[in-house]
């Protein structure tokens, strides 16, 4: 008897006609399920047909019912995944629709202002989820991963209860979502887009992979013209964005010859810091297509660079990889791998096939699969981000399989971030968990009062870049807004200290020798994170340094007074202590956070808060200072009551080494000229975490009994003094007889106006600020064009106090003016008298872009590899790694075999009819 199998063929033929990219997974599973059902039915036919006659209609109905049940189950599972598990989406919380109902994945999410979290509205009882706009927030993979990470919420809360000094805790998933505690309302950008993707952040990338040497090879032959080249450039930029200061890189463009994108970097690897990455991006934009692609020579060049770096102990000394970006590999390339990479395969090769054509897909994939890499096909700009991220997952395999999840310390504008990797079995990266530690908390550990008037503490990374330093200027003013400088986290220690040609200081710092100590963060941070992944703790790869005063302040005067006597004077209304210093630790117990440092110190000394942790030496010194300076209060009052004040005196003040200040205001705020002087808004004149006040530091250098005048106005202090190293302040330029000699100072943190870009210069070369007469700071200028990081040089003049008077002439263009300079006895003041009928306005800064000498200096600086401390661990290889998982259409090939089986069964059934 015959029966109709046509519906089965209809499903199979329809599926077979679809392009692979359009075949959805649940339809494929339907065909696979059909093949298994068919096999079972075939078995039944074999055993029963000899006895009974089958009803084809019933058989087809059974097939149809089975397919319907299976497809229904698949769809039901998808629906259940969405409806059975909801989460708080940080973009949607507390949002309602037109009917006043909570939107999907929103819901009521209580938020309260919290001082510990910068007065933001947060929920300390619940974390929530941020999903980038380019990731579907109900994707089954996302939902499953979010559900599996729900346990982190309790861990985050527990961590915060154990250590209330913790701030943000978070988990970045390899699927793209970001779990953050405490929960917050996520603010999209001006276009309503959540562009933040945790997988692109430095802390995620550094934790997910070990340090790496990367050679990027890009095909610029004629076939790459148009959209292909645009995609290729975007791919290069995206790869560069995944690199950090522990990585090394170079970019090669090839046709029938090999071309280094930056000739200065020929044959070497350069540190992938922000400056070099941005430099490469600008040069990549200038690439043009031409000629015919010859991959062999370019591949040899790439291997030579990597092999020489490894042999000479340069670069990262860990992972090495070549990134091949092309629209097809057409020539014989196997011999190159036989010569340079096989059988060890120390260098991984990742291939990116650009464009819609698949003609050379097999060759391009073969290169990756035979060199422990990964192959991806990028046909549109939208494909770039996800495809580039695949290489990070491959490099993370050895670490994940071996369960070696070191703590990685990364830097941001105000925090250091310890992060760890989490994993599933078989080398699949689950994600990265981390916590922010405010740099302010770290710097408070330095005993400010012991360092002396000119002493300070600082932090540098293992690469010598500054995390915290009094001369680090991470922000710049753009109009009325303060913005972070693009390169704020790649300022080298040598760029804010006096130049040390032998690099003894820097060497000691990065090696942890004399002059520095290893930074030790509270163990509670590590313990909190260790609950997520059992792995050994590792010290942060940074150094904590202190600069101690040799002269002024090298000795500290100590005295003993009774607590009762000291407390009496410490409670005076005109007295305050440094609010940023740690006299007592108020952050550990939440009940203590309401106290100021002065309140906490007084309560501790009274015995009302015995559990407070306080610096006994600092408190004893503060009490002593309060007692010995108490008579000043009566003296200042007597001056006011007896009308003995000099005209114009507005404020009397005193500061001591313990951070204690006494202030007497003789004029109200309405009549004071210097309204901001010695107010919290003017931190340069207060005891801060970074330094003693400027008036204090400069006054201690003067002869006792002499006056130090410090000019102030309504906008704050504006001292006319010679600039310290690497500062670009106002200077009075006088004759060489009064200022003995002139020195050149450099500002490596300057921001300059954009200059026209040249192929050999990605940013302005050294600029020289030429000033004669007086260089005036603070002049308001209209915003004309954007600023960018640059290096500037400016003159400094060393003052000779033995010269009492001098006079000279200054040439100002077509005229000249005479001036006389005379010191004022017993002070730091200099009287300058000059003619006013000759304009000596400051000249504009001059950029020396055309100088061959400066181009050489710039090249050497960019490619220099200074003394650094490599990360302690490296995970580049594991014998259990599945190198066969190398991307491309491997899953499609497997499904095709199952599809063939189902087709075979259908044909057999057809023959039975």
Coordinates of C-alpha atoms in Angstrom, one line a residue, residues 133-631:
X133 CA 21.7 48.0 22.9
X134 CA 23.3 45.6 20.4
X135 CA 22.4 42.5 22.6
X136 CA 18.9 41.2 22.7
X137 CA 17.8 41.4 26.4
X138 CA 15.7 38.3 26.2
X139 CA 18.1 36.1 24.2
X140 CA 18.0 32.6 25.8
X141 CA 21.7 32.7 26.3
X142 CA 21.4 36.0 28.1
X143 CA 18.6 34.8 30.3
X144 CA 20.3 31.6 31.3
X145 CA 23.6 33.4 32.1
X146 CA 21.8 36.1 34.1
X147 CA 19.9 33.4 36.0
X148 CA 23.1 31.5 36.7
X149 CA 24.7 34.7 38.1
X150 CA 21.9 35.4 40.5
X151 CA 23.9 34.0 43.4
X152 CA 26.4 36.8 43.0
X153 CA 23.8 39.2 44.4
X154 CA 24.0 37.6 47.9
X155 CA 27.8 37.5 47.6
X156 CA 28.0 41.2 46.8
X157 CA 25.7 42.2 49.7
X158 CA 27.8 40.0 52.1
X159 CA 31.0 41.5 50.9
X160 CA 29.6 45.0 51.5
X161 CA 28.5 44.0 55.0
X162 CA 31.9 42.6 55.9
X163 CA 33.8 45.6 54.4
X164 CA 31.7 48.8 54.2
X165 CA 34.6 50.6 52.6
X166 CA 33.9 48.6 49.4
X167 CA 32.3 50.6 46.6
X168 CA 31.1 49.2 43.3
X169 CA 31.1 45.4 42.7
X170 CA 30.3 43.9 39.3
X171 CA 30.3 40.9 37.0
X172 CA 30.9 41.2 33.3
X173 CA 29.5 38.2 31.4
X174 CA 31.1 36.8 28.2
X175 CA 27.6 37.0 26.8
X176 CA 27.5 40.7 27.1
X177 CA 25.5 41.6 30.2
X178 CA 26.8 43.6 33.1
X179 CA 25.7 42.9 36.7
X180 CA 26.4 45.8 39.0
X181 CA 26.0 46.2 42.8
X182 CA 24.5 48.3 44.2
X183 CA 21.7 48.5 41.7
X184 CA 21.4 51.8 39.8
X185 CA 19.3 53.4 37.1
X186 CA 21.4 53.2 33.9
X187 CA 21.4 56.5 32.0
X188 CA 21.6 56.1 28.2
X189 CA 23.5 58.5 26.0
X190 CA 22.0 61.4 24.2
X191 CA 20.7 59.1 21.5
X192 CA 19.0 56.8 24.0
X193 CA 21.5 54.1 23.4
X194 CA 23.3 52.0 26.0
X195 CA 26.6 51.7 24.2
X196 CA 28.5 50.4 27.2
X197 CA 29.7 46.8 26.7
X198 CA 31.6 45.4 29.6
X199 CA 33.6 43.1 27.3
X200 CA 35.3 46.1 25.7
X201 CA 36.5 47.5 29.0
X202 CA 40.2 47.3 30.0
X203 CA 39.5 45.4 33.2
X204 CA 37.6 42.7 31.4
X205 CA 40.1 42.2 28.7
X206 CA 43.1 42.2 31.0
X207 CA 41.5 39.7 33.3
X208 CA 40.2 37.4 30.5
X209 CA 43.6 37.0 28.9
X210 CA 47.3 37.0 29.7
X211 CA 49.7 39.6 28.2
X212 CA 50.2 39.2 24.5
X213 CA 52.3 40.2 21.5
X214 CA 50.1 41.0 18.5
X215 CA 51.0 41.5 14.8
X216 CA 48.1 42.8 12.8
X217 CA 48.4 42.0 9.1
X218 CA 46.0 43.7 6.7
X219 CA 45.6 43.0 3.0
X220 CA 45.5 46.3 1.1
X221 CA 45.5 44.8 -2.5
X222 CA 43.1 46.1 -5.1
X223 CA 40.4 43.5 -4.3
X224 CA 40.0 45.1 -0.9
X225 CA 38.6 48.4 -2.2
X226 CA 35.4 50.1 -1.1
X227 CA 33.4 48.6 1.8
X228 CA 35.9 45.8 2.4
X229 CA 38.6 48.3 3.2
X230 CA 36.3 50.2 5.5
X231 CA 35.4 46.9 7.4
X232 CA 39.1 46.0 7.5
X233 CA 40.0 49.4 9.1
X234 CA 37.3 49.0 11.6
X235 CA 38.5 45.5 12.5
X236 CA 42.0 46.8 13.1
X237 CA 40.7 49.6 15.4
X238 CA 38.6 47.1 17.3
X239 CA 41.5 44.8 17.8
X240 CA 43.6 47.7 19.0
X241 CA 40.9 48.6 21.5
X242 CA 41.3 45.1 23.1
X243 CA 44.9 45.8 23.9
X244 CA 46.4 47.3 27.0
X245 CA 49.7 48.5 28.5
X246 CA 50.8 45.0 29.2
X247 CA 50.5 44.1 25.5
X248 CA 52.7 44.8 22.5
X249 CA 51.7 45.4 19.0
X250 CA 52.6 46.3 15.4
X251 CA 50.6 46.8 12.2
X252 CA 51.7 45.6 8.8
X253 CA 50.0 46.3 5.5
X254 CA 50.8 44.1 2.6
X255 CA 50.3 43.7 -1.2
X256 CA 53.2 42.4 -3.3
X257 CA 55.5 44.1 -0.7
X258 CA 55.5 44.6 3.0
X259 CA 54.7 48.0 4.4
X260 CA 54.9 49.0 8.1
X261 CA 52.0 51.4 8.9
X262 CA 54.5 53.3 11.0
X263 CA 58.0 53.1 9.5
X264 CA 59.5 54.2 12.9
X265 CA 58.3 50.8 14.3
X266 CA 59.9 48.7 11.6
X267 CA 60.9 45.3 12.8
X268 CA 59.9 45.7 16.4
X269 CA 57.0 45.6 18.8
X270 CA 55.8 48.6 20.7
X271 CA 53.9 48.9 23.9
X272 CA 50.1 49.0 23.3
X273 CA 49.5 52.0 25.5
X274 CA 46.9 54.6 24.6
X275 CA 49.3 56.9 22.7
X276 CA 50.6 54.2 20.5
X277 CA 47.1 52.7 19.8
X278 CA 45.7 56.0 18.8
X279 CA 48.8 56.7 16.7
X280 CA 48.2 53.4 14.8
X281 CA 44.5 54.3 14.3
X282 CA 45.3 57.6 12.6
X283 CA 47.8 55.9 10.3
X284 CA 45.4 53.1 9.4
X285 CA 42.9 55.6 8.2
X286 CA 45.3 56.7 5.5
X287 CA 45.8 53.2 4.0
X288 CA 44.8 52.9 0.3
X289 CA 44.4 49.8 -1.8
X290 CA 46.5 48.9 -4.7
X291 CA 48.4 46.0 -6.3
X292 CA 48.1 42.3 -5.8
X293 CA 48.2 40.5 -2.5
X294 CA 51.3 38.3 -1.6
X295 CA 50.8 36.9 1.8
X296 CA 53.9 34.9 2.1
X297 CA 56.5 37.6 2.6
X298 CA 54.3 39.5 5.0
X299 CA 53.7 36.4 7.1
X300 CA 57.5 35.7 7.2
X301 CA 58.0 39.3 8.4
X302 CA 55.4 38.9 11.2
X303 CA 57.0 35.6 12.4
X304 CA 60.4 37.2 12.4
X305 CA 59.3 40.1 14.6
X306 CA 57.7 37.7 17.1
X307 CA 60.5 35.2 17.2
X308 CA 63.1 37.9 17.7
X309 CA 61.1 39.5 20.5
X310 CA 60.8 36.2 22.3
X311 CA 64.5 35.4 21.8
X312 CA 65.6 38.8 23.1
X313 CA 63.3 38.8 26.1
X314 CA 61.3 41.7 24.7
X315 CA 57.6 42.2 24.5
X316 CA 55.1 40.5 26.8
X317 CA 57.0 37.1 26.9
X318 CA 53.7 35.4 27.0
X319 CA 51.0 34.9 24.3
X320 CA 51.9 35.7 20.7
X321 CA 49.5 36.0 17.8
X322 CA 49.1 37.1 14.2
X323 CA 45.8 38.7 13.1
X324 CA 45.3 38.2 9.4
X325 CA 42.7 40.5 7.8
X326 CA 42.1 39.6 4.2
X327 CA 39.4 38.9 1.6
X328 CA 41.2 35.7 0.6
X329 CA 44.5 33.8 0.9
X330 CA 45.4 32.5 -2.6
X331 CA 49.0 31.5 -2.6
X332 CA 51.1 28.8 -1.1
X333 CA 51.5 29.6 2.6
X334 CA 52.0 26.2 4.3
X335 CA 55.8 26.4 3.9
X336 CA 55.9 29.6 6.1
X337 CA 54.2 27.8 9.0
X338 CA 56.5 24.8 8.5
X339 CA 59.6 27.1 8.7
X340 CA 58.5 29.4 11.6
X341 CA 55.7 27.9 13.6
X342 CA 55.4 24.1 13.4
X343 CA 55.3 21.8 15.3
X344 CA 55.3 23.9 18.5
X345 CA 52.7 26.4 17.2
X346 CA 53.9 29.0 19.7
X347 CA 52.3 31.7 17.6
X348 CA 48.5 31.6 17.2
X349 CA 47.0 32.9 13.9
X350 CA 43.6 34.4 13.9
X351 CA 42.0 35.0 10.5
X352 CA 39.3 37.5 9.5
X353 CA 37.7 36.9 6.1
X354 CA 36.3 40.3 4.9
X355 CA 33.4 40.6 2.5
X356 CA 30.4 38.6 1.4
X357 CA 32.3 36.2 -0.9
X358 CA 33.2 32.8 0.6
X359 CA 35.5 31.7 -2.3
X360 CA 38.6 31.6 -0.1
X361 CA 36.9 30.6 3.2
X362 CA 38.4 27.2 3.3
X363 CA 42.0 28.5 2.9
X364 CA 41.5 31.2 5.4
X365 CA 40.0 28.8 8.0
X366 CA 42.7 26.3 7.4
X367 CA 45.3 28.9 8.4
X368 CA 43.6 29.5 11.7
X369 CA 42.7 25.9 12.5
X370 CA 46.3 24.7 11.9
X371 CA 47.9 27.4 14.1
X372 CA 45.7 27.2 17.2
X373 CA 43.8 30.3 16.2
X374 CA 40.2 31.1 15.2
X375 CA 38.5 31.9 11.9
X376 CA 35.6 34.4 11.5
X377 CA 33.8 35.8 8.5
X378 CA 33.0 39.5 8.6
X379 CA 30.6 40.6 5.9
X380 CA 29.3 43.9 7.5
X381 CA 30.5 46.5 9.9
X382 CA 27.9 45.3 12.4
X383 CA 29.7 41.9 12.5
X384 CA 33.1 43.3 13.6
X385 CA 32.7 43.7 17.3
X386 CA 31.4 40.2 18.1
X387 CA 33.9 38.5 15.7
X388 CA 36.9 40.3 17.1
X389 CA 35.9 39.3 20.6
X390 CA 36.3 35.6 19.7
X391 CA 40.0 35.7 19.9
X392 CA 39.9 36.8 23.5
X393 CA 37.9 33.7 24.3
X394 CA 40.5 31.5 22.6
X395 CA 43.4 33.1 24.5
X396 CA 41.5 32.7 27.8
X397 CA 41.2 28.9 27.4
X398 CA 44.5 27.8 29.0
X399 CA 43.9 30.0 32.0
X400 CA 40.3 28.8 32.4
X401 CA 41.1 25.1 31.9
X402 CA 43.9 25.3 34.5
X403 CA 41.7 27.2 37.0
X404 CA 44.5 29.8 37.3
X405 CA 42.5 33.0 37.9
X406 CA 44.8 35.6 39.1
X407 CA 43.7 38.9 40.6
X408 CA 44.3 41.6 37.9
X409 CA 44.6 45.2 38.9
X410 CA 43.6 47.8 36.4
X411 CA 43.4 51.6 36.6
X412 CA 40.6 54.1 35.9
X413 CA 40.2 57.8 36.5
X414 CA 39.5 57.5 40.3
X415 CA 39.7 53.8 41.1
X416 CA 41.9 50.7 40.9
X417 CA 39.9 47.6 40.0
X418 CA 40.8 44.1 41.2
X419 CA 39.2 41.6 38.9
X420 CA 39.1 37.8 38.5
X421 CA 37.9 35.4 35.8
X422 CA 35.1 32.9 36.3
X423 CA 34.8 29.9 34.1
X424 CA 32.8 26.9 33.0
X425 CA 34.4 23.6 32.2
X426 CA 36.1 22.8 28.9
X427 CA 37.8 26.2 28.8
X428 CA 34.7 28.3 28.3
X429 CA 35.0 31.8 29.8
X430 CA 32.0 32.6 32.0
X431 CA 33.0 36.2 32.7
X432 CA 34.9 38.5 35.0
X433 CA 34.1 39.7 38.5
X434 CA 35.6 42.8 40.0
X435 CA 35.4 45.6 42.5
X436 CA 36.4 49.3 42.5
X437 CA 38.7 50.7 45.2
X438 CA 38.8 54.5 45.2
X439 CA 42.4 55.7 44.9
X440 CA 41.6 58.2 47.7
X441 CA 41.2 55.3 50.1
X442 CA 44.6 53.9 49.1
X443 CA 46.3 57.2 49.4
X444 CA 44.9 57.8 52.9
X445 CA 47.0 55.0 54.1
X446 CA 50.1 57.3 53.7
X447 CA 50.9 59.1 56.9
X448 CA 50.6 62.6 55.5
X449 CA 52.0 64.4 58.6
X450 CA 55.2 62.3 58.6
X451 CA 56.2 63.1 55.0
X452 CA 57.1 66.8 55.7
X453 CA 56.1 70.0 54.0
X454 CA 57.4 68.9 50.5
X455 CA 56.9 65.2 50.9
X456 CA 54.2 63.2 49.1
X457 CA 53.1 59.7 48.3
X458 CA 52.4 58.2 44.9
X459 CA 51.3 55.0 43.1
X460 CA 52.5 53.7 39.8
X461 CA 51.6 50.6 37.8
X462 CA 53.9 47.8 36.9
X463 CA 54.7 49.7 33.7
X464 CA 55.7 52.9 35.5
X465 CA 52.4 54.7 34.7
X466 CA 51.0 56.9 37.4
X467 CA 47.9 55.9 39.3
X468 CA 48.1 58.7 41.9
X469 CA 50.6 61.6 42.2
X470 CA 50.2 65.2 43.2
X471 CA 51.4 66.3 39.8
X472 CA 49.1 64.0 37.8
X473 CA 46.5 66.2 36.0
X474 CA 43.9 63.8 34.6
X475 CA 41.3 66.4 33.8
X476 CA 41.3 69.4 31.5
X477 CA 38.8 72.2 31.1
X478 CA 36.7 72.2 28.0
X479 CA 34.6 75.3 28.2
X480 CA 33.1 75.2 31.6
X481 CA 33.3 71.4 31.9
X482 CA 36.1 69.3 33.3
X483 CA 36.8 66.3 31.1
X484 CA 39.3 63.4 31.5
X485 CA 42.3 63.6 29.2
X486 CA 42.4 60.8 26.6
X487 CA 45.8 59.7 27.9
X488 CA 45.4 60.3 31.6
X489 CA 46.3 56.7 32.4
X490 CA 49.5 56.6 30.4
X491 CA 51.5 59.3 32.1
X492 CA 55.0 57.9 33.0
X493 CA 56.6 58.5 36.4
X494 CA 59.5 60.2 34.6
X495 CA 57.2 62.8 33.1
X496 CA 56.3 64.3 36.5
X497 CA 59.7 63.9 38.3
X498 CA 63.1 65.4 37.5
X499 CA 64.7 63.5 34.7
X500 CA 66.9 60.6 35.9
X501 CA 69.1 59.5 33.1
X502 CA 70.1 56.3 34.9
X503 CA 66.5 55.5 35.7
X504 CA 67.6 54.4 39.2
X505 CA 64.4 55.6 40.8
X506 CA 62.1 54.0 38.2
X507 CA 64.1 50.8 38.3
X508 CA 63.7 50.6 42.0
X509 CA 60.0 51.3 41.9
X510 CA 59.1 48.7 39.3
X511 CA 61.3 46.1 40.9
X512 CA 59.9 46.8 44.4
X513 CA 63.3 47.6 45.8
X514 CA 64.4 50.4 48.2
X515 CA 62.2 53.5 47.9
X516 CA 59.0 51.6 47.4
X517 CA 56.8 49.0 49.1
X518 CA 54.3 46.6 47.6
X519 CA 50.8 47.9 47.9
X520 CA 48.7 45.8 50.2
X521 CA 44.9 46.3 49.9
X522 CA 42.6 45.1 52.7
X523 CA 42.3 41.3 52.8
X524 CA 38.5 41.6 53.1
X525 CA 38.3 42.7 49.4
X526 CA 40.1 39.5 48.3
X527 CA 38.1 37.3 50.6
X528 CA 34.9 38.6 49.3
X529 CA 35.8 37.9 45.7
X530 CA 37.4 34.5 46.5
X531 CA 34.0 33.1 47.4
X532 CA 33.3 33.2 43.6
X533 CA 36.4 31.4 42.5
X534 CA 38.9 29.3 44.5
X535 CA 42.2 30.6 43.4
X536 CA 45.4 32.0 44.9
X537 CA 45.7 35.6 45.7
X538 CA 48.3 37.7 43.9
X539 CA 49.8 41.1 44.9
X540 CA 48.7 44.1 42.8
X541 CA 51.2 44.9 40.1
X542 CA 51.8 48.4 41.3
X543 CA 54.2 50.2 43.7
X544 CA 53.5 52.6 46.5
X545 CA 56.2 55.3 46.8
X546 CA 56.9 58.1 49.3
X547 CA 59.0 61.2 48.7
X548 CA 60.6 62.3 51.9
X549 CA 61.9 65.8 52.6
X550 CA 65.7 66.1 53.1
X551 CA 65.7 69.6 54.4
X552 CA 62.5 71.4 55.6
X553 CA 60.4 69.0 57.5
X554 CA 62.8 66.1 57.9
X555 CA 62.6 66.4 61.7
X556 CA 59.3 66.3 63.5
X557 CA 58.7 68.1 66.9
X558 CA 56.7 66.0 69.3
X559 CA 55.3 67.1 72.7
X560 CA 53.2 65.6 75.5
X561 CA 50.0 67.3 76.8
X562 CA 47.2 65.8 78.8
X563 CA 44.1 64.7 76.9
X564 CA 41.9 67.0 79.1
X565 CA 44.0 70.0 78.3
X566 CA 44.2 69.2 74.6
X567 CA 40.5 68.6 74.3
X568 CA 39.7 71.9 75.8
X569 CA 41.5 73.7 73.0
X570 CA 40.6 71.2 70.3
X571 CA 36.9 72.2 70.7
X572 CA 37.5 75.9 69.9
X573 CA 35.2 77.2 67.2
X574 CA 38.0 78.7 65.2
X575 CA 39.9 75.4 64.9
X576 CA 39.7 72.7 62.3
X577 CA 41.7 69.7 61.2
X578 CA 42.4 68.3 57.7
X579 CA 39.2 66.7 56.6
X580 CA 40.9 64.4 54.0
X581 CA 43.4 63.0 56.5
X582 CA 42.7 59.9 58.4
X583 CA 42.9 60.7 62.1
X584 CA 40.3 58.0 62.8
X585 CA 39.0 55.3 60.4
X586 CA 35.3 56.2 60.1
X587 CA 34.4 54.0 57.1
X588 CA 34.7 50.6 58.7
X589 CA 31.6 50.8 60.9
X590 CA 28.6 52.4 59.2
X591 CA 27.6 54.0 62.6
X592 CA 30.8 56.1 62.4
X593 CA 30.3 57.5 59.0
X594 CA 28.2 60.3 60.2
X595 CA 31.2 61.8 62.1
X596 CA 33.6 64.3 60.7
X597 CA 37.3 63.6 61.4
X598 CA 37.3 66.2 64.2
X599 CA 34.1 64.8 65.7
X600 CA 35.5 61.2 65.5
X601 CA 38.8 62.3 67.1
X602 CA 37.0 64.1 70.0
X603 CA 34.6 61.2 70.7
X604 CA 37.6 58.7 70.7
X605 CA 39.6 60.9 73.1
X606 CA 36.5 61.2 75.4
X607 CA 36.2 57.4 75.4
X608 CA 32.7 57.5 73.8
X609 CA 33.9 55.5 70.7
X610 CA 36.5 53.1 71.9
X611 CA 36.0 50.9 68.9
X612 CA 37.3 53.5 66.5
X613 CA 40.7 52.9 64.9
X614 CA 42.7 56.1 65.3
X615 CA 46.3 57.2 64.7
X616 CA 47.6 57.7 68.2
X617 CA 50.7 59.5 67.1
X618 CA 48.8 62.0 64.9
X619 CA 46.2 62.6 67.6
X620 CA 48.9 63.2 70.2
X621 CA 50.6 65.7 67.9
X622 CA 47.2 67.4 67.1
X623 CA 46.5 67.8 70.9
X624 CA 49.9 69.3 71.4
X625 CA 49.5 71.8 68.5
X626 CA 46.0 72.8 69.8
X627 CA 47.5 73.6 73.2
X628 CA 50.5 75.6 72.1
X629 CA 48.6 77.6 69.5
X630 CA 45.6 78.4 71.8
X631 CA 47.0 81.8 72.9

